[in-house]
mmCIF file of C-alpha atoms in Angstrom:
data_model
loop_
_atom_site.group_PDB
_atom_site.id
_atom_site.type_symbol
_atom_site.label_atom_id
_atom_site.label_comp_id
_atom_site.label_asym_id
_atom_site.label_seq_id
_atom_site.Cartn_x
_atom_site.Cartn_y
_atom_site.Cartn_z
ATOM 1 C CA MET O 1 104.552 7.105 -23.804
ATOM 2 C CA ALA O 2 101.761 9.540 -23.472
ATOM 3 C CA GLU O 3 101.489 9.653 -27.183
ATOM 4 C CA ALA O 4 101.178 5.866 -27.339
ATOM 5 C CA GLU O 5 98.395 5.815 -24.676
ATOM 6 C CA ARG O 6 96.429 8.445 -26.564
ATOM 7 C CA VAL O 7 96.597 6.402 -29.761
ATOM 8 C CA ILE O 8 95.978 2.975 -28.243
ATOM 9 C CA GLY O 9 93.581 4.061 -25.448
ATOM 10 C CA THR O 10 93.352 2.927 -21.817
ATOM 11 C CA PRO O 11 92.042 -0.660 -21.612
ATOM 12 C CA GLY O 12 88.800 -1.129 -19.589
ATOM 13 C CA VAL O 13 88.108 2.545 -19.021
ATOM 14 C CA ASP O 14 87.421 3.410 -22.595
ATOM 15 C CA GLY O 15 85.343 0.239 -23.000
ATOM 16 C CA GLU O 16 83.068 1.152 -20.131
ATOM 17 C CA ALA O 17 82.677 4.653 -21.439
ATOM 18 C CA ALA O 18 81.851 3.389 -24.884
ATOM 19 C CA GLY O 19 79.364 0.879 -23.508
ATOM 20 C CA ALA O 20 77.687 3.528 -21.458
ATOM 21 C CA ALA O 21 77.479 5.801 -24.442
ATOM 22 C CA GLY O 22 75.983 3.047 -26.567
ATOM 23 C CA ARG O 23 73.225 2.055 -24.067
ATOM 24 C CA PRO O 24 70.021 4.113 -24.048
ATOM 25 C CA GLU O 25 68.882 5.360 -20.704
ATOM 26 C CA ARG O 26 66.218 3.092 -19.224
ATOM 27 C CA ARG O 27 64.067 3.918 -16.248
ATOM 28 C CA LYS O 28 61.431 1.819 -14.674
ATOM 29 C CA GLU O 29 57.902 2.918 -15.399
ATOM 30 C CA ALA O 30 57.071 2.896 -11.718
ATOM 31 C CA ASP O 31 60.062 5.197 -10.909
ATOM 32 C CA ARG O 32 59.080 7.889 -13.417
ATOM 33 C CA PRO O 33 57.368 10.753 -11.512
ATOM 34 C CA THR O 34 53.952 11.884 -12.603
ATOM 35 C CA GLU O 35 52.753 15.454 -12.812
ATOM 36 C CA GLN O 36 51.815 15.369 -9.125
ATOM 37 C CA GLY O 37 55.189 13.938 -8.154
ATOM 38 C CA ARG O 38 53.840 10.425 -7.395
ATOM 39 C CA PRO O 39 55.010 7.212 -8.990
ATOM 40 C CA ALA O 40 52.924 6.117 -11.915
ATOM 41 C CA GLY O 41 50.592 3.190 -11.259
ATOM 42 C CA PRO O 42 46.970 2.043 -11.644
ATOM 43 C CA ASP O 43 44.660 5.041 -11.660
ATOM 44 C CA ARG O 44 42.237 4.634 -8.732
ATOM 45 C CA SER O 45 41.025 8.190 -8.652
ATOM 46 C CA ALA O 46 37.882 7.281 -10.590
ATOM 47 C CA GLU O 47 36.746 4.593 -8.124
ATOM 48 C CA PRO O 48 34.896 6.953 -5.714
ATOM 49 C CA GLU O 49 33.135 8.524 -8.693
ATOM 50 C CA VAL O 50 32.073 5.095 -9.964
ATOM 51 C CA ARG O 51 30.754 4.182 -6.539
ATOM 52 C CA GLU O 52 28.783 7.433 -6.303
ATOM 53 C CA ARG O 53 27.306 6.875 -9.744
ATOM 54 C CA ALA O 54 26.274 3.334 -8.799
ATOM 55 C CA ALA O 55 24.605 4.682 -5.658
ATOM 56 C CA GLU O 56 22.739 7.317 -7.669
ATOM 57 C CA GLU O 57 21.507 4.767 -10.199
ATOM 58 C CA PRO O 58 19.547 2.072 -8.262
ATOM 59 C CA ASP O 59 18.930 -1.178 -10.036
ATOM 60 C CA GLY O 60 15.216 -1.231 -9.110
ATOM 61 C CA ARG O 61 15.453 -4.037 -6.578
ATOM 62 C CA GLY O 62 14.610 -1.626 -3.756
ATOM 63 C CA GLU O 63 11.354 -0.614 -5.442
ATOM 64 C CA GLU O 64 10.506 -4.267 -6.133
ATOM 65 C CA GLN O 65 10.959 -5.079 -2.461
ATOM 66 C CA GLU O 66 8.998 -2.022 -1.310
ATOM 67 C CA ALA O 67 5.918 -2.737 -3.453
ATOM 68 C CA PRO O 68 4.852 -5.969 -1.670
ATOM 69 C CA ALA O 69 5.399 -4.344 1.736
ATOM 70 C CA LYS O 70 3.283 -1.373 0.680
ATOM 71 C CA GLY O 71 0.543 -3.698 -0.557
ATOM 72 C CA LYS O 72 0.528 -5.581 2.749
ATOM 73 C CA ARG O 73 0.110 -2.327 4.674
ATOM 74 C CA ARG O 74 -2.870 -1.355 2.515
ATOM 75 C CA ILE O 75 -4.464 -4.770 3.019
ATOM 76 C CA LEU O 76 -3.930 -4.439 6.753
ATOM 77 C CA ALA O 77 -5.593 -0.995 6.704
ATOM 78 C CA LEU O 78 -8.562 -2.455 4.798
ATOM 79 C CA PHE O 79 -9.142 -5.209 7.339
ATOM 80 C CA ILE O 80 -8.646 -2.903 10.325
ATOM 81 C CA VAL O 81 -11.342 -0.551 8.985
ATOM 82 C CA ALA O 82 -13.593 -3.526 8.216
ATOM 83 C CA VAL O 83 -13.192 -5.001 11.705
ATOM 84 C CA ILE O 84 -13.900 -1.640 13.378
ATOM 85 C CA ALA O 85 -17.023 -1.072 11.271
ATOM 86 C CA TYR O 86 -18.215 -4.615 11.876
ATOM 87 C CA LEU O 87 -17.698 -4.521 15.647
ATOM 88 C CA LEU O 88 -19.414 -1.137 15.989
ATOM 89 C CA ASP O 89 -22.392 -2.407 14.027
ATOM 90 C CA LEU O 90 -22.569 -5.693 15.902
ATOM 91 C CA GLY O 91 -22.236 -4.058 19.319
ATOM 92 C CA SER O 92 -24.888 -1.437 18.562
ATOM 93 C CA LYS O 93 -27.348 -4.090 17.372
ATOM 94 C CA MET O 94 -26.818 -6.225 20.452
ATOM 95 C CA LEU O 95 -27.437 -3.183 22.648
ATOM 96 C CA VAL O 96 -30.545 -2.221 20.709
ATOM 97 C CA VAL O 97 -32.010 -5.730 20.904
ATOM 98 C CA GLU O 98 -31.364 -5.894 24.633
ATOM 99 C CA LYS O 99 -32.357 -2.395 25.694
ATOM 100 C CA LEU O 100 -34.616 -0.947 23.027
ATOM 101 C CA GLU O 101 -36.583 -3.703 21.347
ATOM 102 C CA HIS O 102 -40.195 -3.897 22.570
ATOM 103 C CA HIS O 103 -39.725 -0.482 24.214
ATOM 104 C CA PRO O 104 -40.861 2.990 23.165
ATOM 105 C CA PRO O 105 -38.498 4.904 20.817
ATOM 106 C CA ILE O 106 -35.870 7.200 22.315
ATOM 107 C CA GLN O 107 -35.997 10.788 21.127
ATOM 108 C CA VAL O 108 -32.402 11.837 20.429
ATOM 109 C CA ILE O 109 -32.866 15.251 18.728
ATOM 110 C CA GLY O 110 -36.501 16.174 19.247
ATOM 111 C CA ASP O 111 -38.561 15.031 16.274
ATOM 112 C CA LEU O 112 -35.534 15.079 13.926
ATOM 113 C CA LEU O 113 -33.847 11.904 15.151
ATOM 114 C CA ARG O 114 -34.913 8.974 17.292
ATOM 115 C CA PHE O 115 -33.696 5.464 18.080
ATOM 116 C CA GLU O 116 -36.316 2.795 17.340
ATOM 117 C CA ALA O 117 -35.695 -0.959 17.055
ATOM 118 C CA ILE O 118 -37.083 -2.391 13.800
ATOM 119 C CA ARG O 119 -36.521 -5.791 12.157
ATOM 120 C CA ASN O 120 -35.967 -5.300 8.429
ATOM 121 C CA PRO O 121 -36.149 -8.343 6.118
ATOM 122 C CA GLY O 122 -35.301 -6.242 3.054
ATOM 123 C CA ALA O 123 -32.244 -4.365 1.858
ATOM 124 C CA ALA O 124 -30.792 -1.176 3.250
ATOM 125 C CA PHE O 125 -33.309 1.457 4.313
ATOM 126 C CA GLY O 126 -36.168 -1.037 4.228
ATOM 127 C CA MET O 127 -36.229 -1.621 0.466
ATOM 128 C CA GLY O 128 -37.131 -4.946 -1.161
ATOM 129 C CA GLU O 129 -38.580 -6.833 1.784
ATOM 130 C CA ALA O 130 -39.650 -9.738 -0.434
ATOM 131 C CA TYR O 131 -36.097 -10.519 -1.616
ATOM 132 C CA THR O 132 -34.313 -11.381 1.612
ATOM 133 C CA VAL O 133 -32.463 -14.399 0.175
ATOM 134 C CA VAL O 134 -31.407 -12.436 -2.904
ATOM 135 C CA PHE O 135 -29.915 -9.659 -0.783
ATOM 136 C CA THR O 136 -28.136 -12.259 1.337
ATOM 137 C CA VAL O 137 -26.467 -13.723 -1.757
ATOM 138 C CA ILE O 138 -25.551 -10.245 -2.974
ATOM 139 C CA ALA O 139 -23.973 -9.365 0.374
ATOM 140 C CA ALA O 140 -21.952 -12.603 0.378
ATOM 141 C CA THR O 141 -20.797 -11.913 -3.194
ATOM 142 C CA VAL O 142 -19.689 -8.402 -2.260
ATOM 143 C CA VAL O 143 -17.621 -9.790 0.594
ATOM 144 C CA LEU O 144 -15.880 -12.312 -1.680
ATOM 145 C CA VAL O 145 -15.196 -9.711 -4.384
ATOM 146 C CA ILE O 146 -13.645 -7.296 -1.883
ATOM 147 C CA ILE O 147 -11.405 -10.018 -0.427
ATOM 148 C CA ARG O 148 -10.282 -10.996 -3.926
ATOM 149 C CA LEU O 149 -9.656 -7.376 -4.916
ATOM 150 C CA ALA O 150 -7.546 -6.804 -1.803
ATOM 151 C CA ARG O 151 -4.670 -8.785 -3.334
ATOM 152 C CA LYS O 152 -4.052 -6.000 -5.864
ATOM 153 C CA LEU O 153 -4.643 -3.113 -3.467
ATOM 154 C CA TYR O 154 -1.943 -0.407 -3.255
ATOM 155 C CA SER O 155 -4.076 2.689 -2.553
ATOM 156 C CA LEU O 156 -4.855 3.801 1.002
ATOM 157 C CA PRO O 157 -8.084 5.691 0.094
ATOM 158 C CA TRP O 158 -9.328 2.581 -1.698
ATOM 159 C CA ALA O 159 -8.376 0.505 1.337
ATOM 160 C CA LEU O 160 -10.529 2.735 3.544
ATOM 161 C CA ALA O 161 -13.465 2.629 1.111
ATOM 162 C CA LEU O 162 -13.348 -1.142 0.650
ATOM 163 C CA GLY O 163 -12.909 -1.607 4.395
ATOM 164 C CA LEU O 164 -16.142 0.289 5.032
ATOM 165 C CA LEU O 165 -17.945 -1.763 2.396
ATOM 166 C CA LEU O 166 -16.594 -5.015 3.787
ATOM 167 C CA GLY O 167 -17.448 -4.191 7.407
ATOM 168 C CA GLY O 168 -20.962 -3.054 6.518
ATOM 169 C CA ALA O 169 -21.650 -6.042 4.281
ATOM 170 C CA LEU O 170 -20.439 -8.451 6.964
ATOM 171 C CA GLY O 171 -22.573 -6.707 9.598
ATOM 172 C CA ASN O 172 -25.825 -7.144 7.698
ATOM 173 C CA LEU O 173 -24.798 -10.597 6.442
ATOM 174 C CA THR O 174 -24.406 -11.730 10.054
ATOM 175 C CA ASP O 175 -28.020 -10.720 10.691
ATOM 176 C CA ARG O 176 -29.183 -12.553 7.541
ATOM 177 C CA ILE O 177 -27.533 -15.779 8.672
ATOM 178 C CA PHE O 178 -28.051 -15.873 12.444
ATOM 179 C CA ARG O 179 -31.241 -13.929 13.202
ATOM 180 C CA SER O 180 -34.837 -15.118 12.944
ATOM 181 C CA PRO O 181 -36.792 -16.300 11.089
ATOM 182 C CA GLY O 182 -33.983 -18.520 9.707
ATOM 183 C CA VAL O 183 -30.638 -18.911 7.966
ATOM 184 C CA PHE O 184 -30.293 -16.612 4.924
ATOM 185 C CA ARG O 185 -33.740 -15.217 5.722
ATOM 186 C CA GLY O 186 -32.907 -13.342 8.911
ATOM 187 C CA ALA O 187 -34.173 -9.807 9.429
ATOM 188 C CA VAL O 188 -31.617 -7.040 9.889
ATOM 189 C CA VAL O 189 -31.817 -4.918 13.036
ATOM 190 C CA ASP O 190 -32.312 -1.226 12.192
ATOM 191 C CA PHE O 191 -32.609 1.509 14.793
ATOM 192 C CA ILE O 192 -31.482 4.936 13.473
ATOM 193 C CA ALA O 193 -34.662 6.741 12.485
ATOM 194 C CA PRO O 194 -34.295 10.298 11.108
ATOM 195 C CA ALA O 195 -37.455 12.279 10.480
ATOM 196 C CA HIS O 196 -39.007 11.679 7.059
ATOM 197 C CA PHE O 197 -36.438 9.028 6.179
ATOM 198 C CA ALA O 198 -36.058 5.238 6.300
ATOM 199 C CA VAL O 199 -34.716 3.502 9.403
ATOM 200 C CA PHE O 200 -31.143 2.147 9.044
ATOM 201 C CA ASN O 201 -28.173 0.937 11.062
ATOM 202 C CA LEU O 202 -24.399 1.491 11.258
ATOM 203 C CA ALA O 203 -23.721 -1.215 8.670
ATOM 204 C CA ASP O 204 -25.895 0.649 6.160
ATOM 205 C CA SER O 205 -24.019 3.860 6.959
ATOM 206 C CA ALA O 206 -20.644 2.151 6.409
ATOM 207 C CA VAL O 207 -21.771 0.775 3.038
ATOM 208 C CA VAL O 208 -23.086 4.153 1.891
ATOM 209 C CA CYS O 209 -19.939 6.019 3.011
ATOM 210 C CA GLY O 210 -17.708 3.450 1.319
ATOM 211 C CA GLY O 211 -19.727 3.692 -1.887
ATOM 212 C CA ILE O 212 -19.556 7.493 -1.926
ATOM 213 C CA LEU O 213 -15.785 7.363 -1.379
ATOM 214 C CA ILE O 214 -15.385 4.902 -4.263
ATOM 215 C CA VAL O 215 -17.349 7.216 -6.563
ATOM 216 C CA LEU O 216 -15.134 10.171 -5.598
ATOM 217 C CA LEU O 217 -11.959 8.147 -6.151
ATOM 218 C CA SER O 218 -13.229 7.020 -9.553
ATOM 219 C CA PHE O 219 -13.940 10.623 -10.571
ATOM 220 C CA ARG O 220 -10.387 11.537 -9.567
ATOM 221 C CA GLY O 221 -9.046 8.695 -11.713
ATOM 222 C CA LEU O 222 -7.457 6.759 -8.860
ATOM 223 C CA ASP O 223 -7.441 2.960 -9.270
ATOM 224 C CA PRO O 224 -7.165 0.409 -6.450
ATOM 225 C CA ASP O 225 -3.624 -0.448 -7.564
ATOM 226 C CA GLY O 226 -2.519 3.147 -7.000
ATOM 227 C CA THR O 227 -2.341 4.275 -10.626
ATOM 228 C CA VAL O 228 -3.882 7.627 -11.580
ATOM 229 C CA HIS O 229 -5.637 8.261 -14.888
ATOM 230 C CA LYS O 230 -5.508 11.865 -16.068
ATOM 231 C CA ASP O 231 -8.034 12.862 -18.726
#
């Protein structure tokens, strides 16, 4: 009997064994352990690195948004300086006309500096008295050019310089338009009289200071738009 079972084989048992032997071992990909002992799956370890790289490499939109804001701040600085220069000049002239005109000069520093009210139909420092209308047109042109240039202004030093020019030009232009003897022919009120020098006002000083600053900025290679030229 035992000999017959050995030859014939046990039904069912031998079949299962043979089937198991004939099937290759299959394991799910997700159940196979990785080197760290975790199930294999989508690799997300690189995501933080990708995010850091994206943060380190800006797409330029931040700079594009910052440029207009920076330009607006420079324009605001220009007009603040211009308003301050204009108001100081206008207030000083009103005070001089009220308190000093038709009165003896006031000695400020001995014979070196005095305040004396003078009506000047010419340009700054009493030059060109016969060309009052011409200087009025020039002053108005300067004002328009500065306002037009302000749209491309991104340099703070240039904003200060142009603000001084604008405030000074507006100060003297106000005299040309509203003071006697008539519109566009009005005489400018001057009152600062140093020894051995022409009489001038605060508007003239603002124009001169702004012009000197522009010359210095040009020598340094700085443009109104903020670019720097290096020779």
